[in-house]
Structures are given as C-alpha cells and as structure tokens.
XYZ file of C-alpha atoms in Angstrom:
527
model
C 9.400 -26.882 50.956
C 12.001 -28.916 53.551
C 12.547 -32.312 53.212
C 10.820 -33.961 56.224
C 12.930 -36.540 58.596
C 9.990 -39.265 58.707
C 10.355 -41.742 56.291
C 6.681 -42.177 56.033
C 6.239 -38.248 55.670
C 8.278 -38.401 53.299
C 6.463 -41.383 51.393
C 3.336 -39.225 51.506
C 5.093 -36.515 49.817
C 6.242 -38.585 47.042
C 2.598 -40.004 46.219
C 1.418 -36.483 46.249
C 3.787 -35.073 43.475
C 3.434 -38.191 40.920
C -0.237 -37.953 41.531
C 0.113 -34.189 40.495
C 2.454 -35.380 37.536
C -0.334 -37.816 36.061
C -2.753 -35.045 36.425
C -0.789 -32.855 34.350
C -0.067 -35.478 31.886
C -3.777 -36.087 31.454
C -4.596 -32.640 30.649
C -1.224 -32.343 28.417
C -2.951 -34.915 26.390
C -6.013 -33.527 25.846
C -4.053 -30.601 24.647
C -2.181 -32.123 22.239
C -5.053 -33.822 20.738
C -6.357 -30.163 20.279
C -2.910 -29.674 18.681
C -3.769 -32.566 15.744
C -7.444 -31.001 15.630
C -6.066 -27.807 14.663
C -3.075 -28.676 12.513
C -6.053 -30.952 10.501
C -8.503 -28.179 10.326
C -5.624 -25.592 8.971
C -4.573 -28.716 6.377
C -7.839 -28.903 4.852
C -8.075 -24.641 4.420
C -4.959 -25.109 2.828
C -5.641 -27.097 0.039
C -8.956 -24.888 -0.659
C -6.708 -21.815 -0.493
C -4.273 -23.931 -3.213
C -6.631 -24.837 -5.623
C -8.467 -20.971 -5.521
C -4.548 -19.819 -6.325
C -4.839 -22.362 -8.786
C -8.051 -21.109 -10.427
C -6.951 -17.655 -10.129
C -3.647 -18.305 -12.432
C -5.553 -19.977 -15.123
C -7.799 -16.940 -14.693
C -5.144 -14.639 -14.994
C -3.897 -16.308 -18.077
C -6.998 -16.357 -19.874
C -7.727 -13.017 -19.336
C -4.431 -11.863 -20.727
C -4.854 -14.068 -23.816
C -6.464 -10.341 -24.830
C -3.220 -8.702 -25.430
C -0.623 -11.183 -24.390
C 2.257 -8.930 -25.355
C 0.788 -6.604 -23.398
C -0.097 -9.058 -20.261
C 2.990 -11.334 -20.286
C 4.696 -9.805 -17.330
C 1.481 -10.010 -15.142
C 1.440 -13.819 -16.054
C 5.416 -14.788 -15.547
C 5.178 -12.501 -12.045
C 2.166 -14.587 -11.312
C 4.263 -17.994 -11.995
C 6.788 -16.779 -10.227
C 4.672 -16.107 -6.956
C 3.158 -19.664 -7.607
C 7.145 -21.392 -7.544
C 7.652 -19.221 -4.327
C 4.935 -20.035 -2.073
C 5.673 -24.003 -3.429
C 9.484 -23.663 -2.109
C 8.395 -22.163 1.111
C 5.866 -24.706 1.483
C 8.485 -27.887 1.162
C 11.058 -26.031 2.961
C 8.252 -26.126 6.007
C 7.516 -29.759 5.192
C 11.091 -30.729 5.009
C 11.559 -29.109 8.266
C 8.875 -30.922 10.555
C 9.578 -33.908 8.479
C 13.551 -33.328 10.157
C 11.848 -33.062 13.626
C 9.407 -36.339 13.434
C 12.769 -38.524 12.033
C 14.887 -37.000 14.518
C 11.823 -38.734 17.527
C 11.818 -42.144 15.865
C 9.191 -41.192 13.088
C 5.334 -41.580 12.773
C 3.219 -44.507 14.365
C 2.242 -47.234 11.518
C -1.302 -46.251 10.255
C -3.084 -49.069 11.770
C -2.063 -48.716 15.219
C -4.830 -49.260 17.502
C -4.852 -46.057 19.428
C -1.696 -43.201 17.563
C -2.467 -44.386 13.650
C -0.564 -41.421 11.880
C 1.362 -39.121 14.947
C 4.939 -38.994 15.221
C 6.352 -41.286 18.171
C 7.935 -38.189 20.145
C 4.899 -35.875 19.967
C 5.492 -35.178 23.290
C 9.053 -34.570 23.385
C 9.956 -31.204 24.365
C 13.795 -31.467 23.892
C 13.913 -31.375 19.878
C 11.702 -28.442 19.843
C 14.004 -26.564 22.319
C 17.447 -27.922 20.602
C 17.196 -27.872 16.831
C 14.416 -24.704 16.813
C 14.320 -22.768 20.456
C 18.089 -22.675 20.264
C 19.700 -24.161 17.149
C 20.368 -22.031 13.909
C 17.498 -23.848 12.555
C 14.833 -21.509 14.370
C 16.915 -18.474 13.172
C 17.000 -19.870 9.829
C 13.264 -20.131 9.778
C 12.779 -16.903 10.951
C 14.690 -15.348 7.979
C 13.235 -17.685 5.590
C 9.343 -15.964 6.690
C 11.275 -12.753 6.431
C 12.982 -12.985 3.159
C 9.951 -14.882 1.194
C 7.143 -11.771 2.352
C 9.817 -9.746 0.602
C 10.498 -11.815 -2.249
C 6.655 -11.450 -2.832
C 7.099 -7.568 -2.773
C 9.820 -7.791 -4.976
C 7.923 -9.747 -7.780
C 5.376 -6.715 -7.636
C 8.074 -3.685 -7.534
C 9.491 -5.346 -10.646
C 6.661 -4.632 -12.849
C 6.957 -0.853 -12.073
C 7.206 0.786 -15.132
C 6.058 -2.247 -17.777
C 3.165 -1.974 -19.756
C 0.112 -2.929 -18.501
C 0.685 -2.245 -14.720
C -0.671 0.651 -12.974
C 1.249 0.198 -10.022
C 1.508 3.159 -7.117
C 2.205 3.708 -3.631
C -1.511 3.679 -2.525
C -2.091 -0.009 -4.122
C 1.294 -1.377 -3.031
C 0.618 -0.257 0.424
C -2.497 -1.739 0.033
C -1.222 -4.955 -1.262
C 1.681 -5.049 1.626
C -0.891 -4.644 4.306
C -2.600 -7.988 2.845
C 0.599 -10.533 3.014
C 0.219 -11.907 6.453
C 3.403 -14.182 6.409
C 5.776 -12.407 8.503
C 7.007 -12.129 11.940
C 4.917 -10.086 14.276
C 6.887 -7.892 16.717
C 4.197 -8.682 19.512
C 5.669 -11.114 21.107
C 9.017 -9.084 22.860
C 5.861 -7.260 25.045
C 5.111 -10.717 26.535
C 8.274 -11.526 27.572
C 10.066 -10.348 30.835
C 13.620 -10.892 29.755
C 15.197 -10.214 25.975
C 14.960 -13.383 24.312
C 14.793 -14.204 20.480
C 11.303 -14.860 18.228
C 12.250 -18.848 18.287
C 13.479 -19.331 21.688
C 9.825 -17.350 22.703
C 7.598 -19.411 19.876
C 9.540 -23.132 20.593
C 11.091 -22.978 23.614
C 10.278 -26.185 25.867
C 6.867 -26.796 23.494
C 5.780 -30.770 22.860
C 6.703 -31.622 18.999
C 2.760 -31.640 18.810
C 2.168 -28.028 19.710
C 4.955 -27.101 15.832
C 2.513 -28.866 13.596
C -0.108 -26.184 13.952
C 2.206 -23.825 13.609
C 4.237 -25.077 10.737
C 0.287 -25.207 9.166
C 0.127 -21.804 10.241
C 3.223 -20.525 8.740
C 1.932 -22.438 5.393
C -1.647 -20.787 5.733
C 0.294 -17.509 5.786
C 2.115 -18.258 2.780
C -0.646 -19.258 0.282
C -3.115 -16.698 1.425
C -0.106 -13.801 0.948
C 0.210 -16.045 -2.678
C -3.490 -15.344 -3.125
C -3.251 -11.450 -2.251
C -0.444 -10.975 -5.045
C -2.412 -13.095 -7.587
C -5.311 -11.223 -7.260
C -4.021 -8.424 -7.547
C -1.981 -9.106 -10.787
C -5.796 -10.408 -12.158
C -6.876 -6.828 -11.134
C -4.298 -5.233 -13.219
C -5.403 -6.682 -16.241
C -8.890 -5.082 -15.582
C -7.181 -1.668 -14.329
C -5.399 -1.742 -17.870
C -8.371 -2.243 -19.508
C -10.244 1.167 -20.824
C -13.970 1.472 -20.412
C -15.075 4.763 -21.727
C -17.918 6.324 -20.142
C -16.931 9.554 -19.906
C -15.140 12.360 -21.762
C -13.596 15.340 -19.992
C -11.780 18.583 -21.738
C -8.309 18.725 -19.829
C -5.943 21.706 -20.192
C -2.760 21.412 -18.606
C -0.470 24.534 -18.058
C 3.076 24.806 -16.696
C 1.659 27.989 -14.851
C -1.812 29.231 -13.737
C -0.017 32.688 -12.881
C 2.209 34.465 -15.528
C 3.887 37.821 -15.463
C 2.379 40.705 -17.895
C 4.641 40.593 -21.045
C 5.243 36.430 -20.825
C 3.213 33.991 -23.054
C 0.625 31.779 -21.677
C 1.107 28.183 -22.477
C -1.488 25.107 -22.063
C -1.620 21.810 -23.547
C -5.260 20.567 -24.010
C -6.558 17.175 -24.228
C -9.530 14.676 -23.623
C -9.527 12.893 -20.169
C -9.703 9.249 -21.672
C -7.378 6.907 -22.025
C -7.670 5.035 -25.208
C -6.422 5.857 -28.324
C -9.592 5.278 -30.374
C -10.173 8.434 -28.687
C -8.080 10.607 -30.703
C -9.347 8.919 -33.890
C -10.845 12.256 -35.929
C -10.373 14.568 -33.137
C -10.467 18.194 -33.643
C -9.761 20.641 -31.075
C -10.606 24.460 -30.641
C -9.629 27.652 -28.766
C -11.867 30.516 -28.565
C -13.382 28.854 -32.111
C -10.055 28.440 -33.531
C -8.689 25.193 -34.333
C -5.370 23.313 -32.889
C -2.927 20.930 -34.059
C -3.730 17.793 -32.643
C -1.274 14.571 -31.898
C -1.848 12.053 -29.999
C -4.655 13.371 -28.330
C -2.924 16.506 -27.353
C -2.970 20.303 -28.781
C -0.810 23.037 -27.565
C -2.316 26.523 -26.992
C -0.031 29.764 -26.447
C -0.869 33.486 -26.474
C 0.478 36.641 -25.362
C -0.724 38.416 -22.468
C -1.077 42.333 -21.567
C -3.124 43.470 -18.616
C -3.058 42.315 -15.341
C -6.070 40.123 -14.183
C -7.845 37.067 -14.775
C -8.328 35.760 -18.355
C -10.539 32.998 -19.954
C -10.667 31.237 -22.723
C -12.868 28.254 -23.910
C -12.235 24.727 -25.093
C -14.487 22.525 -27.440
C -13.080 19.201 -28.068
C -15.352 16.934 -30.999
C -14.547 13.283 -30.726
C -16.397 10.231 -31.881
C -17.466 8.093 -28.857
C -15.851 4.564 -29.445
C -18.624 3.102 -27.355
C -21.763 4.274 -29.210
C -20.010 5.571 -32.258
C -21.597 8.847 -32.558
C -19.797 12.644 -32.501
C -19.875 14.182 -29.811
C -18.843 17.548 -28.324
C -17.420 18.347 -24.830
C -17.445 22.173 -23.946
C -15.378 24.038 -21.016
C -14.240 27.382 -19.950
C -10.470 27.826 -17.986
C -9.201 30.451 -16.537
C -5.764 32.124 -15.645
C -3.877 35.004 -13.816
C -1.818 37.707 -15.038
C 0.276 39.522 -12.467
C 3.455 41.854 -11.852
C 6.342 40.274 -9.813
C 7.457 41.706 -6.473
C 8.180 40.098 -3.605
C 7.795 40.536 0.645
C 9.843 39.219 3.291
C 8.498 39.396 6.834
C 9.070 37.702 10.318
C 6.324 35.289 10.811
C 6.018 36.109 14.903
C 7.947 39.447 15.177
C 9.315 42.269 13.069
C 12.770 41.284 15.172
C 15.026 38.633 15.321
C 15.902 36.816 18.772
C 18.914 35.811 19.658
C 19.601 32.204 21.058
C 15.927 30.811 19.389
C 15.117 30.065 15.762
C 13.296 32.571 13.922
C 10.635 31.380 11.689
C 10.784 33.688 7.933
C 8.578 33.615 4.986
C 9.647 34.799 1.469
C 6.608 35.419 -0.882
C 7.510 36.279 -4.310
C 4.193 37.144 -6.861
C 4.755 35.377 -9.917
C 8.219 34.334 -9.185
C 8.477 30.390 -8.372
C 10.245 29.738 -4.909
C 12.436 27.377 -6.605
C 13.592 29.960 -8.769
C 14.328 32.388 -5.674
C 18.003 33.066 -4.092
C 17.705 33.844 -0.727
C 20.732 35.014 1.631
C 21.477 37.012 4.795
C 24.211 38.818 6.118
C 24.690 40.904 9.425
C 24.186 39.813 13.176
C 25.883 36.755 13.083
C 22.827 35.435 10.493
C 22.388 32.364 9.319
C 19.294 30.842 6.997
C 18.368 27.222 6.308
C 15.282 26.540 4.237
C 12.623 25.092 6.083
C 9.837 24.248 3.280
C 8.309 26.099 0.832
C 8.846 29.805 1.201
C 9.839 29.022 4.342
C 12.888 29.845 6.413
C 14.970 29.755 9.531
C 17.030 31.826 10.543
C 19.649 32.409 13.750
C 21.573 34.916 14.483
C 24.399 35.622 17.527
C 25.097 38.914 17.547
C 22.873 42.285 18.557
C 22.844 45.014 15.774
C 20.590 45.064 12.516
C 20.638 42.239 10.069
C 19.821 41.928 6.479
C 17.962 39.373 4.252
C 18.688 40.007 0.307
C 16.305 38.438 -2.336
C 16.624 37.901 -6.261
C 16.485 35.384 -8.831
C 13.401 34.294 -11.380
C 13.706 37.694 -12.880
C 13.620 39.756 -9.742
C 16.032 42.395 -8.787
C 18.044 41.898 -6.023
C 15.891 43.173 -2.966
C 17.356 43.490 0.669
C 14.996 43.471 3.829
C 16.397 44.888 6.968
C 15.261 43.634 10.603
C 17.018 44.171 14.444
C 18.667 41.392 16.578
C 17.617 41.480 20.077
C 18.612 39.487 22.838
C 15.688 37.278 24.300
C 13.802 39.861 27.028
C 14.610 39.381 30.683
C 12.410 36.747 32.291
C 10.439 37.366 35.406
C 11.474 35.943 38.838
C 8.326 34.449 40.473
C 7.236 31.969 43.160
C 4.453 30.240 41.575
C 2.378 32.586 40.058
C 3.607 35.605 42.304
C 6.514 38.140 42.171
C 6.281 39.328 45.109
C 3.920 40.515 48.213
C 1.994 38.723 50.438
C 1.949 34.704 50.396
C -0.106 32.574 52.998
C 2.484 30.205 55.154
C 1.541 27.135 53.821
C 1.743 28.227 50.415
C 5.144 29.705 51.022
C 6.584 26.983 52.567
C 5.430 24.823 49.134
C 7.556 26.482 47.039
C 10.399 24.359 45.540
C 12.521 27.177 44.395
C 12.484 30.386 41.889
C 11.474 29.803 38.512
C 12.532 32.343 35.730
C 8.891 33.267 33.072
C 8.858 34.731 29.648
C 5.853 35.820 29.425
C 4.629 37.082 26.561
C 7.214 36.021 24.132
C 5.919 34.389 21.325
C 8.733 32.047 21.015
C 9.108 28.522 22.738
C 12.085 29.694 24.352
C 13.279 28.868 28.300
C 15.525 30.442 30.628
C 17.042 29.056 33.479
C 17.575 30.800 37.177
C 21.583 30.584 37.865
C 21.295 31.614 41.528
C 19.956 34.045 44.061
C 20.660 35.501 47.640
C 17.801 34.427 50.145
C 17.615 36.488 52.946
C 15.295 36.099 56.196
C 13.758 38.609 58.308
C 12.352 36.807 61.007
C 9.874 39.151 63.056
C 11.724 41.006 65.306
C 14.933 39.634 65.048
C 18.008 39.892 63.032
C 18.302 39.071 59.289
C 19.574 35.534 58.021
C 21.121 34.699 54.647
C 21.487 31.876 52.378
C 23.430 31.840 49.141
C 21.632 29.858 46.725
C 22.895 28.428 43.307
C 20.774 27.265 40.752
C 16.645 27.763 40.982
C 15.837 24.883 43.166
C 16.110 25.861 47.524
C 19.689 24.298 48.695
C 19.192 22.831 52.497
C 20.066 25.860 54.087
C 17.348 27.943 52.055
C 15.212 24.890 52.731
C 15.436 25.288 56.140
C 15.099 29.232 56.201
C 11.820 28.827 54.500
C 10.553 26.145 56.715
C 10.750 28.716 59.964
C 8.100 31.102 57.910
C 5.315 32.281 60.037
C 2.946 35.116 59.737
C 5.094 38.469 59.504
C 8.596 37.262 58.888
C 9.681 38.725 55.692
C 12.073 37.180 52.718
C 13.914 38.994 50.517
C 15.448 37.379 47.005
C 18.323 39.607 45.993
C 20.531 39.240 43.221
C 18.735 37.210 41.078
C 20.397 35.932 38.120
C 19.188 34.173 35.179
C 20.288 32.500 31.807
C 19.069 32.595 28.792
C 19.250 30.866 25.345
C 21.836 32.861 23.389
C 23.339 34.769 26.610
C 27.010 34.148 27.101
C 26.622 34.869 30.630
C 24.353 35.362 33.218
C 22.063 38.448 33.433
C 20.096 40.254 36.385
C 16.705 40.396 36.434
C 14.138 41.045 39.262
C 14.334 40.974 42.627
C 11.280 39.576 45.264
C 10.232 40.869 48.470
C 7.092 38.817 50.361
C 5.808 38.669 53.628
C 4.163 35.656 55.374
C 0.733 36.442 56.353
C-alpha cells in the first residue's frame, strides 16, 4: 500500500489501522481468557490424576506385603517413578515461575479486575527470548525427552528379578501408554526447518505457556500412572491361580535319525510349586524320576516312522486338595538323513542376478550344515533358514558341496549361463505394421526379458535408424542409448502411410555382460 500525499488521506489511514489494532486486541483477550480457562481445567485433572497415583502406590504396597522379599523391587521402582514425575513437575513450575518474575510477577489477589495473572500475560517477547530461542526451550525439550526414558528405564531394570514377568509384548504395550514426549507432527506444519520450541513458543502471549506447561505436567503424571499400574499388575501376574493342569513334554527334537536316542523332559503346565508336592510321573505305565516338577524320558529308536508314547501325570490339586490324574498321548518322527539342493526358479545359475538356493537336509539341523561352492566365479551368502544366495561371474558349470551334522560331504552340480538376449520392441511390437500415430508415439527402443523368471533389466546401448521414405532414397540416424536422439526424432516425425523404418544393429546390455551384445533387429511399415 503507498503512502498517500494528502495529509488528511493520510489521517484516515491512520484511524483505520489502530481501529483494526483494538479489534485484534479485543479478540486477543478473549483468547487469553480461554488460555486461564484451560490451564484451570488441566490444574484440577491434575491433582485427581495425583492423588489416584497416590492410591495406587499404597495399593501397590499393600499388595506386596504378601511376599515382600519377593515384591520389593516392584515397590522401590514404583517410588522411584513417584520422585520422577515430582522433579519434572517442579522443574515445569520453576520454569513458568522464571517467566512470570522475569514480566514483573502476578497481580495482587484482590485486584478488581486480574486477581491472580501474571502482569505480562500478554507479552510475547519472553516467550520468544528465553523459550522460542534461548537454550531454555532446548533444555525443556530434552528434559520431556530424557524423563519418558527415565520411566522406561525404571521398568527395563526389573528384567530378570523375581516377581516380574516382563516381555517385549507388555513393554511395548506399556511404551505406547507414556504420552509425555515430543511428537514429530509438528515439522509437517511448518514451511521452513525450524526447531520444536521456536514452532511451540515462538511470538506466543506468556498466557498461551500456562496451558501448555499444564499440559506437559498432565503428560507426566498420567505416563506416572501407566508405569504404576502396571507394576500393581505384576504383582497379580506373579501370583499363581491354578485352574488348570496340562501334561507338557518338551524334546530337543521332534525328528531323530534311526539309531539316535529320543529324549523328552515331561512336566505339568502349572506354575506353583505346591504342584510338584507328591507328584508321580509315568511313561507307557512306567514310572520317572521326578524333581522339581520335571522327569526326563529317553529311549532308543529302530524303524523309521512315527512313534507314540503316553504320559500320565498324578498330582494333588492345591486348590481343592484332591488327586487327580492328567492323561496325554505325544508323538515323534524317526527318519534317515539325506539331503537335496535345488535352484528355487531354475535348474541354472544366471549370471549378473542373484540366484535364490535352498538346502534341505532330513534330520540334519541347518545350523549344523556346512555349505560351500566352488566353480563359475561362485559365491554363497546365507539368506535365512535353508536359504541361500548365490552369484556367480563366469560361464561353465559350478558346484555346491554339502556336509556337516553327520552327513557326508555331498556336491551338487548346476550350469552358469549368461542372462538370455532381450527382445527389441516398440511398445508391445517387434516389428510389422504400426498405425502413424502410434508410431510417431514411440519414445525410443526398449530391450524385454520375457519370460525370465528373474527381476533382472537390460538396457538398449544404441541402434542404427534408418528411413525409407516411399519412393525416395533411404535416411539414417545413429542413435546411442534407447531413447530417439533429435535427428531420429525428427526421422520418425515424417512417418506416413508406406514409408518403412528399419532398426539395425541393435545392441543391448545386460546385468553381468562386460560388454554390449546384439540382439534383434526391427523392420515396420507405417500403414
């Protein structure tokens, strides 16, 4: 907008932008009396969220008081969780507290019309100097950062004690419910790179921090309450309820080799050791050891096949107190070792491409296996279980040798091929007759596989373009790469119904070639 030469223009002007100023400032005020109404209503969740966490650590204490040797850790992580969220919590405080003295302070409590709000609630400048761009808004941001991880840590700490059942499924769980920490939303509303504090304070009223301060606090005690309950539900998890009783028998294998014993170890699927008070343990009707709850079976094996054998585990029910007797039948696999080797897409290997190999051993674990190649320029890398790659660089035959877990040394042999020629097309056709406007579409030569099983791609090097126009004498146009060059461009623009072009010398490049190779050559005629 110019500045206009009339003084009373000019006058005009002026009246119309502090008018628009006191507009704004009457709606900025109703905002930041929304700010207070927040920053109250947050307040007063708070302290109901404190005094549950409250509750729920006398809870957990009580509750422990069952086996507090075994429970102690659960209650001093607790404690600890409790001293965290406190620290955060003042460090917050001290911080807005820095702010309000830093404006002149809060209005006196009886003040007729601001009782209670800081003097600068409006000022914009401490926002943007101590937190939008001092290290106090970085120091903030690691503080959220650091204190969702010290909560973590409290949890990861118990790993291993007794009377945890901690695992990846719960802690994920648990992670999932600790909202304090600093969401990477924000960078998609932002045009330019900026930081997390120069984007949440930047230019924002002192009002407009006090719900978020609350916020940050909210975060903090309902994160406290996620960890607390979850160290009360530990003391439940820890806690054995028998209702059931099922016959286990574990074996190191399912599938053993005629000749090799057959080893399982048999037990009760309860968790309490009242359990194994007077319990006896049979095989077929013949009695096992039993400690701890746990009796080992072994027997020799003969035939191939599948075998059985039955379980009947007699217990006495520490819930009702009566004898009882669980019954149930297992079964496992005698077999011979030998092993395969094959090409999972073709009995060949391909040069230039990675060829996919599984190695399947009967009664022979993969682990135990020693797998190695020679010949061809081969090379294998594991790629999972049983699974291979290999590469190789050089045409001929190639070998892949297996032994180990009791297997004789057994070599495989397969052929290494170069990838097969591609086929020159335009679009979907190699040659014939193309309508003009289709011709004239065509971008360039592209080089196909087709039917090759591998996701392999070869790439057109150059050609020689040359056009018969009807009736007239031939024109050429030497053309590297697979794309038209401006002179082909141009050749191919003239088409019209019976000129003919001829694509001569095609050459082509694929993975694993060292050079070039010809392949196909096109002949079409415009109709």
């Amino acid at each position: 907008m110019s500045i206009p030469k009339e003084p009373r223009q000019l006058m005009i002007n002026l009246m119309y932008l502090v008018l628009t100023a006191m507009l704004a400032l009457n709606v900025s005020a109703e905002i930041i009396n929304a700010f207070f109404m927040i920053d109250r209503g947050i307040e007063g969740s708070n302290n109901v969220i404190d005094e549950s966490n409250e509750f729920t650590l006398t809870a957990l204490e009580k509750n422990a008081e069952q086996d507090l040797s075994k429970y102690r850790p659960l209650v001093d992580a607790a404690k600890e969780v409790r001293i965290l969220s406190r620290e955060f919590n003042t460090y917050i405080d001290s911080l807005r507290q820095q702010l309000v003295d830093a404006t002149g302070g809060y209005y006196p409590e009886d003040h007729e019309k601001y009782a209670g709000r800081p003097k600068g609630y409006k000022n914009k400048d401490i926002t943007t100097r101590v937190l939008g761009e001092g290290p106090e808004g970085a120091e903030l941001k690691e503080k959220i950062l650091n204190s969702r991880q010290e909560l973590l840590s409290v949890i990861n700490q118990l790993d291993g004690t007794e009377g945890t059942s901690i695992n990846e499924e719960s802690l994920a769980e648990l992670e999932k419910s600790i909202t304090l920490n600093i969401s990477d939303d924000w960078e998609t509303k932002v045009k330019k790179p900026v930081s997390w504090q120069h984007f949440t304070f930047n230019h924002m009223p002192l009002a407009s921090t006090f719900p978020i301060f609350r916020k940050f606090q909210n975060d903090m005690k309902s994160s406290e309450a996620a960890v607390l309950n979850y160290l009360v539900n530990q003391v439940g998890a820890t806690t054995f309820k028998v209702d059931n009783f099922i016959p286990i028998a574990s074996a190191p294998k399912s599938y053993v080799i005629a000749g090799e014993p057959y080893k399982a170890d048999i037990t009760i699927g309860a968790s309490s050791r009242s359990v194994y008070e007077n319990m006896s343990i049979k095989v077929n009707g013949s009695s096992l050891n039993v400690e701890d709850g746990i009796a080992s079976y072994e027997t020799r094996t003969s035939g191939t096949g599948v075998k059985s054998y039955k379980v009947d585990i007699t217990l006495t029910n520490p819930t009702t107190g009566e004898v009882e007797t669980y019954s149930k039948d297992f079964e496992y696999e005698v077999g011979r070792r030998s092993v395969t080797v094959s090409a999972d897409k073709m009995n060949v290997f391909y040069i230039g491409v990675e060829n996919p190999v599984s190695v399947v051993a009967a009664g022979v674990s993969s682990n135990d296996l020693r797998v190695s190649g020679s010949g061809g320029g081969l090379s294998l890398s594991r790629a999972g279980n049983g699974k291979y790659t290999a590469t190789v660089s050089q045409p001929g035959e190639a070998k892949i040798t297996v032994s180990g877990g009791g297997l004789s040394s057994t070599s495989f042999d397969f052929r290494v091929k170069r990838i097969p020629d591609p086929v020159a097309r335009l679009s979907r056709s190699s040659g014939g007759e193309m309508g003009n406007g289709e011709f004239k579409a065509q971008q360039g030569v592209g080089a196909f596989l087709d039917n090759f099983d591998f996701d392999a791609k070869c790439d057109i090097q150059g050609y020689n373009l040359v056009y018969v126009p009807k009736r007239q004498d031939p024109v050429e146009s030497v053309n590297p790469g697979a794309r038209y060059n401006d002179k082909s461009r141009r050749l191919v623009g003239q088409a019209k119904p019976g000129d003919i072009y001829y694509f001569e010398n095609v050459k082509a490049r694929c993975p694993g070639d060292k050079a070039g190779r010809t392949i196909n050559s096109m002949v079409f005629k415009i109709k």
